[in-house]
mmCIF file of C-alpha atoms in Angstrom:
data_model
loop_
_atom_site.group_PDB
_atom_site.id
_atom_site.type_symbol
_atom_site.label_atom_id
_atom_site.label_comp_id
_atom_site.label_asym_id
_atom_site.label_seq_id
_atom_site.Cartn_x
_atom_site.Cartn_y
_atom_site.Cartn_z
ATOM 1 C CA MET A 67 -4.127 7.200 -15.933
ATOM 2 C CA SER A 68 -4.847 4.108 -13.896
ATOM 3 C CA ARG A 69 -4.359 4.550 -10.167
ATOM 4 C CA LEU A 70 -4.543 2.229 -7.203
ATOM 5 C CA LEU A 71 -4.625 2.611 -3.438
ATOM 6 C CA ALA A 72 -2.719 0.331 -1.083
ATOM 7 C CA ILE A 73 -3.182 0.371 2.699
ATOM 8 C CA ASP A 74 -0.874 -1.085 5.349
ATOM 9 C CA PRO A 75 -3.312 -1.080 8.280
ATOM 10 C CA GLY A 76 -2.440 -0.614 11.925
ATOM 11 C CA ASN A 77 -4.450 -0.501 15.108
ATOM 12 C CA THR A 78 -4.402 3.325 15.353
ATOM 13 C CA GLU A 79 -2.530 4.591 12.274
ATOM 14 C CA SER A 80 -2.109 3.183 8.789
ATOM 15 C CA GLY A 81 0.356 3.710 5.978
ATOM 16 C CA TRP A 82 -1.178 4.280 2.563
ATOM 17 C CA VAL A 83 -0.081 5.143 -0.939
ATOM 18 C CA VAL A 84 -1.773 5.980 -4.228
ATOM 19 C CA ILE A 85 0.341 5.068 -7.258
ATOM 20 C CA ASP A 86 0.105 5.280 -11.008
ATOM 21 C CA ALA A 87 -0.503 1.589 -11.717
ATOM 22 C CA ASN A 88 1.396 1.741 -15.018
ATOM 23 C CA THR A 89 4.621 3.366 -13.810
ATOM 24 C CA CYS A 90 4.377 2.678 -10.041
ATOM 25 C CA GLN A 91 5.110 6.374 -9.459
ATOM 26 C CA PRO A 92 3.868 7.388 -5.989
ATOM 27 C CA LEU A 93 1.244 10.120 -6.411
ATOM 28 C CA GLU A 94 0.025 10.566 -2.828
ATOM 29 C CA PHE A 95 1.049 8.871 0.380
ATOM 30 C CA GLY A 96 1.029 9.206 4.115
ATOM 31 C CA LYS A 97 0.723 7.645 7.515
ATOM 32 C CA SER A 98 -2.603 8.746 8.883
ATOM 33 C CA ASN A 99 -4.776 8.319 11.900
ATOM 34 C CA ASN A 100 -7.197 5.513 11.013
ATOM 35 C CA TYR A 101 -10.271 7.719 11.461
ATOM 36 C CA ASP A 102 -8.831 10.340 9.095
ATOM 37 C CA LEU A 103 -7.967 7.709 6.488
ATOM 38 C CA LEU A 104 -11.393 6.115 6.820
ATOM 39 C CA GLU A 105 -13.031 9.502 6.199
ATOM 40 C CA LYS A 106 -10.799 10.036 3.168
ATOM 41 C CA VAL A 107 -11.734 6.619 1.728
ATOM 42 C CA TRP A 108 -15.467 7.101 2.404
ATOM 43 C CA GLY A 109 -15.322 10.472 0.658
ATOM 44 C CA ARG A 110 -13.797 9.106 -2.540
ATOM 45 C CA ALA A 111 -17.242 8.367 -3.978
ATOM 46 C CA HIS A 112 -18.195 12.033 -3.708
ATOM 47 C CA THR A 113 -15.062 14.142 -4.053
ATOM 48 C CA HIS A 114 -12.840 12.213 -6.511
ATOM 49 C CA ASP A 115 -9.851 14.096 -5.123
ATOM 50 C CA PHE A 116 -8.273 11.039 -3.506
ATOM 51 C CA ILE A 117 -8.924 8.177 -5.905
ATOM 52 C CA GLU A 118 -11.767 7.436 -8.258
ATOM 53 C CA LEU A 119 -14.495 5.003 -7.264
ATOM 54 C CA ASP A 120 -13.334 2.525 -9.927
ATOM 55 C CA ASP A 121 -9.670 2.601 -8.844
ATOM 56 C CA PRO A 122 -8.698 -0.695 -7.186
ATOM 57 C CA VAL A 123 -7.868 -0.868 -3.493
ATOM 58 C CA PHE A 124 -5.480 -3.377 -1.914
ATOM 59 C CA ILE A 125 -5.312 -3.884 1.845
ATOM 60 C CA GLU A 126 -2.651 -5.881 3.643
ATOM 61 C CA MET A 127 -4.291 -8.736 5.525
ATOM 62 C CA VAL A 128 -3.229 -10.201 8.851
ATOM 63 C CA ALA A 129 -2.055 -13.830 8.716
ATOM 64 C CA SER A 130 -1.780 -16.372 11.501
ATOM 65 C CA TYR A 131 1.573 -18.019 12.056
ATOM 66 C CA GLY A 132 0.510 -20.035 15.106
ATOM 67 C CA MET A 133 1.838 -17.560 17.663
ATOM 68 C CA ALA A 134 -0.235 -15.882 20.340
ATOM 69 C CA VAL A 135 -1.221 -12.335 19.434
ATOM 70 C CA GLY A 136 -2.356 -9.394 21.478
ATOM 71 C CA LYS A 137 -5.051 -6.767 21.464
ATOM 72 C CA ASP A 138 -3.309 -4.632 18.799
ATOM 73 C CA VAL A 139 -3.602 -7.389 16.172
ATOM 74 C CA PHE A 140 -7.321 -7.805 16.804
ATOM 75 C CA GLU A 141 -7.853 -4.049 16.632
ATOM 76 C CA THR A 142 -5.955 -4.012 13.336
ATOM 77 C CA CYS A 143 -8.317 -6.714 12.030
ATOM 78 C CA VAL A 144 -11.282 -4.504 12.892
ATOM 79 C CA TRP A 145 -9.714 -1.639 10.941
ATOM 80 C CA ILE A 146 -9.085 -3.910 7.958
ATOM 81 C CA GLY A 147 -12.815 -4.627 7.887
ATOM 82 C CA ARG A 148 -13.728 -0.974 8.256
ATOM 83 C CA PHE A 149 -11.424 0.039 5.385
ATOM 84 C CA ALA A 150 -12.802 -2.768 3.194
ATOM 85 C CA GLU A 151 -16.379 -1.678 3.901
ATOM 86 C CA ALA A 152 -15.544 1.959 3.173
ATOM 87 C CA CYS A 153 -13.976 0.995 -0.158
ATOM 88 C CA GLY A 154 -17.177 -0.708 -1.233
ATOM 89 C CA ARG A 155 -17.420 -2.111 -4.741
ATOM 90 C CA ASP A 156 -16.553 -0.523 -8.034
ATOM 91 C CA SER A 157 -18.838 -0.398 -11.069
ATOM 92 C CA ASN A 158 -17.680 -3.917 -12.030
ATOM 93 C CA GLY A 159 -18.748 -5.287 -8.641
ATOM 94 C CA GLU A 160 -15.139 -5.737 -7.496
ATOM 95 C CA ALA A 161 -14.424 -5.234 -3.818
ATOM 96 C CA SER A 162 -11.129 -4.224 -2.256
ATOM 97 C CA GLN A 163 -8.619 -7.034 -2.323
ATOM 98 C CA PHE A 164 -6.802 -8.468 0.664
ATOM 99 C CA VAL A 165 -3.154 -9.377 0.213
ATOM 100 C CA TYR A 166 -1.046 -11.243 2.746
ATOM 101 C CA ARG A 167 2.509 -10.124 3.489
ATOM 102 C CA ARG A 168 4.180 -13.359 2.343
ATOM 103 C CA PRO A 169 3.501 -12.963 -1.418
ATOM 104 C CA VAL A 170 4.721 -9.347 -1.229
ATOM 105 C CA LYS A 171 8.009 -10.529 0.329
ATOM 106 C CA LEU A 172 8.394 -13.251 -2.285
ATOM 107 C CA HIS A 173 7.661 -10.832 -5.121
ATOM 108 C CA HIS A 174 10.238 -8.248 -4.109
ATOM 109 C CA CYS A 175 12.927 -10.382 -2.454
ATOM 110 C CA HIS A 176 12.242 -13.966 -3.585
ATOM 111 C CA SER A 177 12.312 -15.038 0.062
ATOM 112 C CA ALA A 178 9.583 -15.387 2.676
ATOM 113 C CA LYS A 179 12.225 -14.583 5.315
ATOM 114 C CA ALA A 180 12.777 -11.062 3.962
ATOM 115 C CA LYS A 181 12.520 -8.246 6.480
ATOM 116 C CA ASP A 182 11.143 -4.754 5.890
ATOM 117 C CA SER A 183 14.682 -3.446 5.319
ATOM 118 C CA ASN A 184 15.239 -6.040 2.564
ATOM 119 C CA ILE A 185 12.011 -5.037 0.834
ATOM 120 C CA ARG A 186 12.881 -1.348 1.097
ATOM 121 C CA GLN A 187 16.283 -2.000 -0.484
ATOM 122 C CA ALA A 188 14.698 -4.014 -3.311
ATOM 123 C CA LEU A 189 12.341 -1.106 -4.034
ATOM 124 C CA VAL A 190 15.226 1.390 -3.995
ATOM 125 C CA ASP A 191 17.271 -0.847 -6.316
ATOM 126 C CA ARG A 192 14.355 -1.029 -8.747
ATOM 127 C CA PHE A 193 13.073 2.549 -8.738
ATOM 128 C CA ALA A 194 15.873 4.778 -7.428
ATOM 129 C CA PRO A 195 19.265 3.192 -8.032
ATOM 130 C CA GLY A 196 22.087 5.552 -7.200
ATOM 131 C CA GLN A 197 19.872 8.138 -5.510
ATOM 132 C CA PRO A 198 21.063 9.165 -2.036
ATOM 133 C CA ASN A 199 19.243 8.468 1.212
ATOM 134 C CA TYR A 200 17.398 5.300 0.073
ATOM 135 C CA GLY A 201 16.057 7.044 -2.992
ATOM 136 C CA LYS A 202 14.588 9.906 -0.986
ATOM 137 C CA GLY A 203 17.115 12.415 -2.275
ATOM 138 C CA THR A 204 17.211 15.801 -0.590
ATOM 139 C CA LYS A 205 14.864 18.727 -0.187
ATOM 140 C CA ALA A 206 16.733 20.544 -2.973
ATOM 141 C CA GLN A 207 16.714 17.438 -5.201
ATOM 142 C CA PRO A 208 13.843 15.150 -4.161
ATOM 143 C CA GLY A 209 14.149 11.517 -5.183
ATOM 144 C CA TRP A 210 11.524 8.918 -6.131
ATOM 145 C CA PHE A 211 10.842 8.168 -2.450
ATOM 146 C CA TYR A 212 11.044 11.720 -1.089
ATOM 147 C CA GLY A 213 8.865 11.930 2.038
ATOM 148 C CA PHE A 214 8.622 8.162 2.609
ATOM 149 C CA ASN A 215 8.957 6.839 6.138
ATOM 150 C CA ALA A 216 7.702 4.057 8.387
ATOM 151 C CA ASP A 217 4.641 2.187 7.123
ATOM 152 C CA ILE A 218 4.541 4.056 3.819
ATOM 153 C CA TRP A 219 7.284 1.704 2.578
ATOM 154 C CA GLN A 220 5.120 -1.347 3.318
ATOM 155 C CA ALA A 221 2.090 0.235 1.652
ATOM 156 C CA TYR A 222 4.215 1.050 -1.392
ATOM 157 C CA ALA A 223 5.586 -2.525 -1.542
ATOM 158 C CA LEU A 224 1.981 -3.762 -1.519
ATOM 159 C CA ALA A 225 1.000 -1.273 -4.250
ATOM 160 C CA VAL A 226 3.884 -2.306 -6.513
ATOM 161 C CA TYR A 227 3.093 -5.987 -5.933
ATOM 162 C CA ALA A 228 -0.541 -5.328 -6.885
ATOM 163 C CA ALA A 229 0.416 -3.340 -9.991
ATOM 164 C CA ASP A 230 2.899 -6.013 -11.092
ATOM 165 C CA THR A 231 0.783 -9.094 -10.437
ATOM 166 C CA GLN A 232 -2.890 -8.217 -10.079
ATOM 167 C CA LEU A 233 -3.284 -5.523 -12.712
ATOM 168 C CA ALA A 234 -0.962 -6.830 -15.429
ATOM 169 C CA PRO A 235 -2.765 -7.679 -18.678
ATOM 170 C CA GLU A 236 -3.877 -11.306 -18.828
ATOM 171 C CA GLY A 237 -1.020 -13.667 -19.645
ATOM 172 C CA GLU A 238 1.599 -11.020 -18.861
ATOM 173 C CA THR A 239 3.595 -10.693 -15.665
ATOM 174 C CA LEU A 240 5.803 -7.768 -14.928
#
Protein backbone atom coordinates (compact mmCIF):
# COMPACT_ATOMS: atom_id res chain seq x y z
CA MET A 1 0.00 0.00 0.00
CA SER A 2 1.33 3.40 -0.95
CA ARG A 3 0.87 6.05 1.70
CA LEU A 4 1.56 9.76 1.86
CA LEU A 5 1.66 12.40 4.57
CA ALA A 6 0.27 15.90 4.10
CA ILE A 7 0.82 18.72 6.61
CA ASP A 8 -1.11 21.98 6.90
CA PRO A 9 1.36 23.90 9.09
CA GLY A 10 0.51 26.53 11.66
CA ASN A 11 2.55 28.63 14.04
CA THR A 12 1.79 26.43 17.09
CA GLU A 13 -0.36 23.53 15.84
CA SER A 14 -0.60 21.79 12.50
CA GLY A 15 -3.19 19.64 10.79
CA TRP A 16 -1.88 16.45 9.23
CA VAL A 17 -3.21 13.37 7.51
CA VAL A 18 -1.78 10.08 6.26
CA ILE A 19 -3.77 8.62 3.36
CA ASP A 20 -3.67 5.57 1.16
CA ALA A 21 -2.41 7.24 -2.02
CA ASN A 22 -4.39 4.87 -4.26
CA THR A 23 -7.83 5.23 -2.66
CA CYS A 24 -7.36 8.53 -0.74
CA GLN A 25 -8.75 6.77 2.34
CA PRO A 26 -7.63 8.63 5.49
CA LEU A 27 -5.57 6.24 7.62
CA GLU A 28 -4.37 8.55 10.40
CA PHE A 29 -4.97 12.21 11.04
CA GLY A 30 -4.92 14.87 13.68
CA LYS A 31 -4.24 18.42 14.71
CA SER A 32 -1.14 18.32 16.84
CA ASN A 33 1.15 20.61 18.72
CA ASN A 34 4.02 21.34 16.33
CA TYR A 35 6.64 19.89 18.68
CA ASP A 36 4.68 16.63 18.97
CA LEU A 37 4.25 16.39 15.20
CA LEU A 38 7.93 17.16 14.64
CA GLU A 39 8.89 14.35 17.02
CA LYS A 40 6.52 11.99 15.20
CA VAL A 41 8.03 12.89 11.81
CA TRP A 42 11.63 12.59 13.08
CA GLY A 43 10.82 9.16 14.50
CA ARG A 44 9.49 7.77 11.23
CA ALA A 45 12.97 6.65 10.18
CA HIS A 46 13.24 4.44 13.26
CA THR A 47 9.76 3.29 14.24
CA HIS A 48 7.87 2.91 10.93
CA ASP A 49 4.62 3.21 12.86
CA PHE A 50 3.68 6.58 11.38
CA ILE A 51 4.79 6.44 7.76
CA GLU A 52 7.66 4.70 6.05
CA LEU A 53 10.81 6.60 5.19
CA ASP A 54 10.07 6.26 1.46
CA ASP A 55 6.48 7.56 1.74
CA PRO A 56 6.18 11.02 0.18
CA VAL A 57 5.49 14.08 2.30
CA PHE A 58 3.65 17.19 1.11
CA ILE A 59 3.68 20.42 3.10
CA GLU A 60 1.48 23.42 2.40
CA MET A 61 3.67 26.42 1.64
CA VAL A 62 2.98 30.04 2.52
CA ALA A 63 2.50 32.37 -0.46
CA SER A 64 2.77 36.13 -0.65
CA TYR A 65 -0.20 38.05 -1.97
CA GLY A 66 1.30 41.51 -1.41
CA MET A 67 -0.40 42.11 1.93
CA ALA A 68 1.39 42.84 5.18
CA VAL A 69 1.68 39.79 7.41
CA GLY A 70 2.30 39.37 11.09
CA LYS A 71 4.46 37.34 13.42
CA ASP A 72 2.29 34.20 13.12
CA VAL A 73 3.02 33.86 9.38
CA PHE A 74 6.76 34.09 9.94
CA GLU A 75 6.59 31.54 12.75
CA THR A 76 4.63 29.25 10.43
CA CYS A 77 7.42 29.61 7.84
CA VAL A 78 9.94 28.48 10.45
CA TRP A 79 7.82 25.41 11.17
CA ILE A 80 7.55 24.62 7.47
CA GLY A 81 11.34 24.50 7.35
CA ARG A 82 11.57 22.37 10.47
CA PHE A 83 9.05 19.85 9.11
CA ALA A 84 10.86 19.73 5.76
CA GLU A 85 14.19 19.10 7.49
CA ALA A 86 12.68 16.38 9.68
CA CYS A 87 11.23 14.64 6.62
CA GLY A 88 14.66 14.44 5.05
CA ARG A 89 15.07 12.58 1.77
CA ASP A 90 13.84 9.18 0.76
CA SER A 91 15.99 6.45 -0.80
CA ASN A 92 15.48 8.07 -4.23
CA GLY A 93 16.87 11.38 -2.96
CA GLU A 94 13.43 13.04 -3.03
CA ALA A 95 12.73 15.66 -0.39
CA SER A 96 9.35 16.68 0.96
CA GLN A 97 7.40 18.73 -1.53
CA PHE A 98 5.96 22.17 -0.94
CA VAL A 99 2.53 22.90 -2.38
CA TYR A 100 0.88 26.30 -2.45
CA ARG A 101 -2.80 26.66 -1.57
CA ARG A 102 -3.88 28.03 -4.97
CA PRO A 103 -3.38 24.80 -6.99
CA VAL A 104 -5.24 22.86 -4.28
CA LYS A 105 -8.21 25.25 -4.59
CA LEU A 106 -8.15 24.99 -8.38
CA HIS A 107 -7.96 21.20 -8.26
CA HIS A 108 -10.94 20.72 -5.98
CA CYS A 109 -13.14 23.70 -6.88
CA HIS A 110 -11.84 24.97 -10.24
CA SER A 111 -11.61 28.45 -8.73
CA ALA A 112 -8.80 30.30 -6.98
CA LYS A 113 -11.47 32.19 -5.02
CA ALA A 114 -12.71 29.03 -3.28
CA LYS A 115 -12.91 29.17 0.50
CA ASP A 116 -12.22 26.35 2.95
CA SER A 117 -15.95 25.58 3.12
CA ASN A 118 -16.09 25.16 -0.67
CA ILE A 119 -13.15 22.76 -0.61
CA ARG A 120 -14.68 20.78 2.25
CA GLN A 121 -17.94 20.44 0.31
CA ALA A 122 -16.09 19.31 -2.82
CA LEU A 123 -14.33 16.61 -0.78
CA VAL A 124 -17.62 15.48 0.77
CA ASP A 125 -19.28 15.37 -2.67
CA ARG A 126 -16.44 13.21 -3.99
CA PHE A 127 -15.85 10.81 -1.11
CA ALA A 128 -18.98 10.81 1.07
CA PRO A 129 -22.03 11.81 -0.95
CA GLY A 130 -25.22 11.36 1.01
CA GLN A 131 -23.48 10.74 4.34
CA PRO A 132 -24.75 12.93 7.18
CA ASN A 133 -22.75 15.61 8.96
CA TYR A 134 -20.38 16.46 6.06
CA GLY A 135 -19.47 12.83 5.60
CA LYS A 136 -18.50 12.38 9.24
CA GLY A 137 -21.48 10.17 10.00
CA THR A 138 -22.16 9.37 13.63
CA LYS A 139 -20.39 7.53 16.41
CA ALA A 140 -22.63 4.51 15.77
CA GLN A 141 -22.09 4.73 11.99
CA PRO A 142 -18.82 6.57 11.28
CA GLY A 143 -18.48 8.09 7.83
CA TRP A 144 -15.44 8.62 5.59
CA PHE A 145 -14.54 11.83 7.46
CA TYR A 146 -15.36 10.68 11.00
CA GLY A 147 -13.18 12.65 13.43
CA PHE A 148 -12.22 15.41 10.97
CA ASN A 149 -12.22 19.00 12.18
CA ALA A 150 -10.41 22.29 11.66
CA ASP A 151 -7.09 22.07 9.82
CA ILE A 152 -7.42 18.34 9.14
CA TRP A 153 -9.71 19.24 6.22
CA GLN A 154 -7.00 21.41 4.65
CA ALA A 155 -4.36 18.73 5.17
CA TYR A 156 -6.68 16.17 3.57
CA ALA A 157 -7.37 18.48 0.59
CA LEU A 158 -3.60 18.77 0.12
CA ALA A 159 -3.16 14.98 0.39
CA VAL A 160 -5.86 14.28 -2.21
CA TYR A 161 -4.39 16.92 -4.53
CA ALA A 162 -0.97 15.27 -4.18
CA ALA A 163 -2.35 11.78 -4.77
CA ASP A 164 -4.33 12.94 -7.82
CA THR A 165 -1.66 15.08 -9.47
CA GLN A 166 1.80 14.30 -8.11
CA LEU A 167 1.62 10.54 -7.70
CA ALA A 168 -0.49 9.59 -10.72
CA PRO A 169 1.35 7.37 -13.22
CA GLU A 170 3.11 9.37 -15.92
CA GLY A 171 0.72 10.61 -18.60
CA GLU A 172 -2.32 9.92 -16.42
CA THR A 173 -4.26 12.45 -14.38
CA LEU A 174 -6.95 11.49 -11.97
